[in-house]
Each structure stands twice: as C-alpha cells, then as structure tokens.
PDB file of C-alpha atoms in Angstrom:
ATOM      1  CA  MET A   1      -0.122  -0.580  -0.343  1.00  0.00           C
ATOM      2  CA  HIS A   2       1.344   3.330  -1.402  1.00  0.00           C
ATOM      3  CA  GLU A   3       0.018   6.417  -0.036  1.00  0.00           C
ATOM      4  CA  GLU A   4       1.489  10.217  -0.935  1.00  0.00           C
ATOM      5  CA  PHE A   5       2.468  12.728   1.610  1.00  0.00           C
ATOM      6  CA  PRO A   6       0.777  14.989   2.899  1.00  0.00           C
ATOM      7  CA  THR A   7      -2.787  13.272   3.698  1.00  0.00           C
ATOM      8  CA  ASP A   8      -5.828  15.406   4.956  1.00  0.00           C
ATOM      9  CA  ASP A   9      -5.807  12.527   7.740  1.00  0.00           C
ATOM     10  CA  PRO A  10      -3.792  13.590  10.919  1.00  0.00           C
ATOM     11  CA  ALA A  11      -1.120  11.007  12.043  1.00  0.00           C
ATOM     12  CA  VAL A  12      -1.044  10.095  15.271  1.00  0.00           C
ATOM     13  CA  VAL A  13       1.927   8.275  17.316  1.00  0.00           C
ATOM     14  CA  THR A  14       2.034   7.174  20.530  1.00  0.00           C
ATOM     15  CA  CYS A  15       5.232   5.236  22.079  1.00  0.00           C
ATOM     16  CA  GLY A  16       5.229   2.521  25.488  1.00  0.00           C
ATOM     17  CA  LEU A  17       3.903   4.219  28.584  1.00  0.00           C
ATOM     18  CA  PRO A  18       7.710   6.025  30.650  1.00  0.00           C
ATOM     19  CA  TYR A  19       7.365   3.909  34.280  1.00  0.00           C
ATOM     20  CA  ALA A  20       9.018   5.524  37.171  1.00  0.00           C
ATOM     21  CA  ASN A  21      10.449   1.824  38.386  1.00  0.00           C
ATOM     22  CA  GLY A  22      14.474   3.164  37.957  1.00  0.00           C
ATOM     23  CA  ASP A  23      16.518   5.353  37.248  1.00  0.00           C
ATOM     24  CA  LEU A  24      16.545   5.971  33.496  1.00  0.00           C
ATOM     25  CA  HIS A  25      18.543   3.998  30.920  1.00  0.00           C
ATOM     26  CA  VAL A  26      19.063   2.557  27.868  1.00  0.00           C
ATOM     27  CA  GLY A  27      15.410   1.184  27.119  1.00  0.00           C
ATOM     28  CA  HIS A  28      14.086   4.264  27.703  1.00  0.00           C
ATOM     29  CA  LEU A  29      15.659   5.676  23.684  1.00  0.00           C
ATOM     30  CA  ARG A  30      14.396   2.664  22.250  1.00  0.00           C
ATOM     31  CA  THR A  31      11.272   3.045  23.273  1.00  0.00           C
ATOM     32  CA  TYR A  32      10.744   6.494  22.577  1.00  0.00           C
ATOM     33  CA  VAL A  33      13.646   8.226  19.909  1.00  0.00           C
ATOM     34  CA  GLY A  34      12.080   6.133  17.721  1.00  0.00           C
ATOM     35  CA  GLY A  35       8.449   6.960  17.272  1.00  0.00           C
ATOM     36  CA  ASP A  36      10.146  10.975  17.663  1.00  0.00           C
ATOM     37  CA  VAL A  37      12.010  10.924  15.171  1.00  0.00           C
ATOM     38  CA  TYR A  38       9.048   9.036  12.727  1.00  0.00           C
ATOM     39  CA  ALA A  39       7.274  11.575  13.762  1.00  0.00           C
ATOM     40  CA  ARG A  40       9.594  14.082  12.833  1.00  0.00           C
ATOM     41  CA  ALA A  41       9.754  12.832   9.455  1.00  0.00           C
ATOM     42  CA  LEU A  42       6.410  12.941   8.940  1.00  0.00           C
ATOM     43  CA  GLU A  43       6.462  16.786   9.653  1.00  0.00           C
ATOM     44  CA  THR A  44       9.080  17.007   7.260  1.00  0.00           C
ATOM     45  CA  LEU A  45       6.929  15.488   4.066  1.00  0.00           C
ATOM     46  CA  GLY A  46       4.173  18.182   5.302  1.00  0.00           C
ATOM     47  CA  GLN A  47       2.096  15.531   6.934  1.00  0.00           C
ATOM     48  CA  THR A  48       0.223  17.193  10.323  1.00  0.00           C
ATOM     49  CA  THR A  49       1.551  15.068  13.650  1.00  0.00           C
ATOM     50  CA  ALA A  50       0.842  14.752  17.032  1.00  0.00           C
ATOM     51  CA  PHE A  51       3.328  12.378  18.600  1.00  0.00           C
ATOM     52  CA  VAL A  52       1.472  11.334  22.548  1.00  0.00           C
ATOM     53  CA  CYS A  53       3.830   9.266  24.320  1.00  0.00           C
ATOM     54  CA  GLY A  54       2.918   9.301  28.131  1.00  0.00           C
ATOM     55  CA  SER A  55      -0.633   9.399  28.335  1.00  0.00           C
ATOM     56  CA  ASP A  56      -2.044   7.357  30.514  1.00  0.00           C
ATOM     57  CA  MET A  57      -5.412   9.702  31.776  1.00  0.00           C
ATOM     58  CA  HIS A  58      -7.112   6.575  32.935  1.00  0.00           C
ATOM     59  CA  GLY A  59      -4.071   4.878  34.969  1.00  0.00           C
ATOM     60  CA  THR A  60      -2.996   5.180  38.535  1.00  0.00           C
ATOM     61  CA  PRO A  61      -0.606   8.163  39.775  1.00  0.00           C
ATOM     62  CA  VAL A  62       2.977   8.464  40.441  1.00  0.00           C
ATOM     63  CA  ALA A  63       2.703   9.323  44.075  1.00  0.00           C
ATOM     64  CA  VAL A  64       6.435  11.480  44.943  1.00  0.00           C
TER      65      VAL A  64
END
C-alpha cells in the first residue's frame, strides 16, 4: 500500500508509557527515539502529526 504525503488525515504516533520503576537507562531511548524520529519525519513531509507519549489518564498516578 502506497500513499502520497501529505494526506488530509492527521497522523497520531504513540510510544510506550514511561514508568517510574527506576533510573533512566538505554532502554528508554529505544522506546522513545523511534517514535520521535518517525513523527518528525512525517512533519518534514508536511503531514499533520501528533506525537503522544505518556498519556495515561486512567492509570494510577505516581505518588512522589
């Protein structure tokens, strides 16, 4: 399937939710960088794009 860019439909790019289970590590880069690069590439092509990362409005909030 091949589509021309930009399309009239906005693109939504997501990645895994961050968890407060320890210090930052290389695994975080693996999760977030790919989605960020893809969203930026779509924007460069002129595609309307929303990059949603860490949106969990129904989960338990992290207590500090």
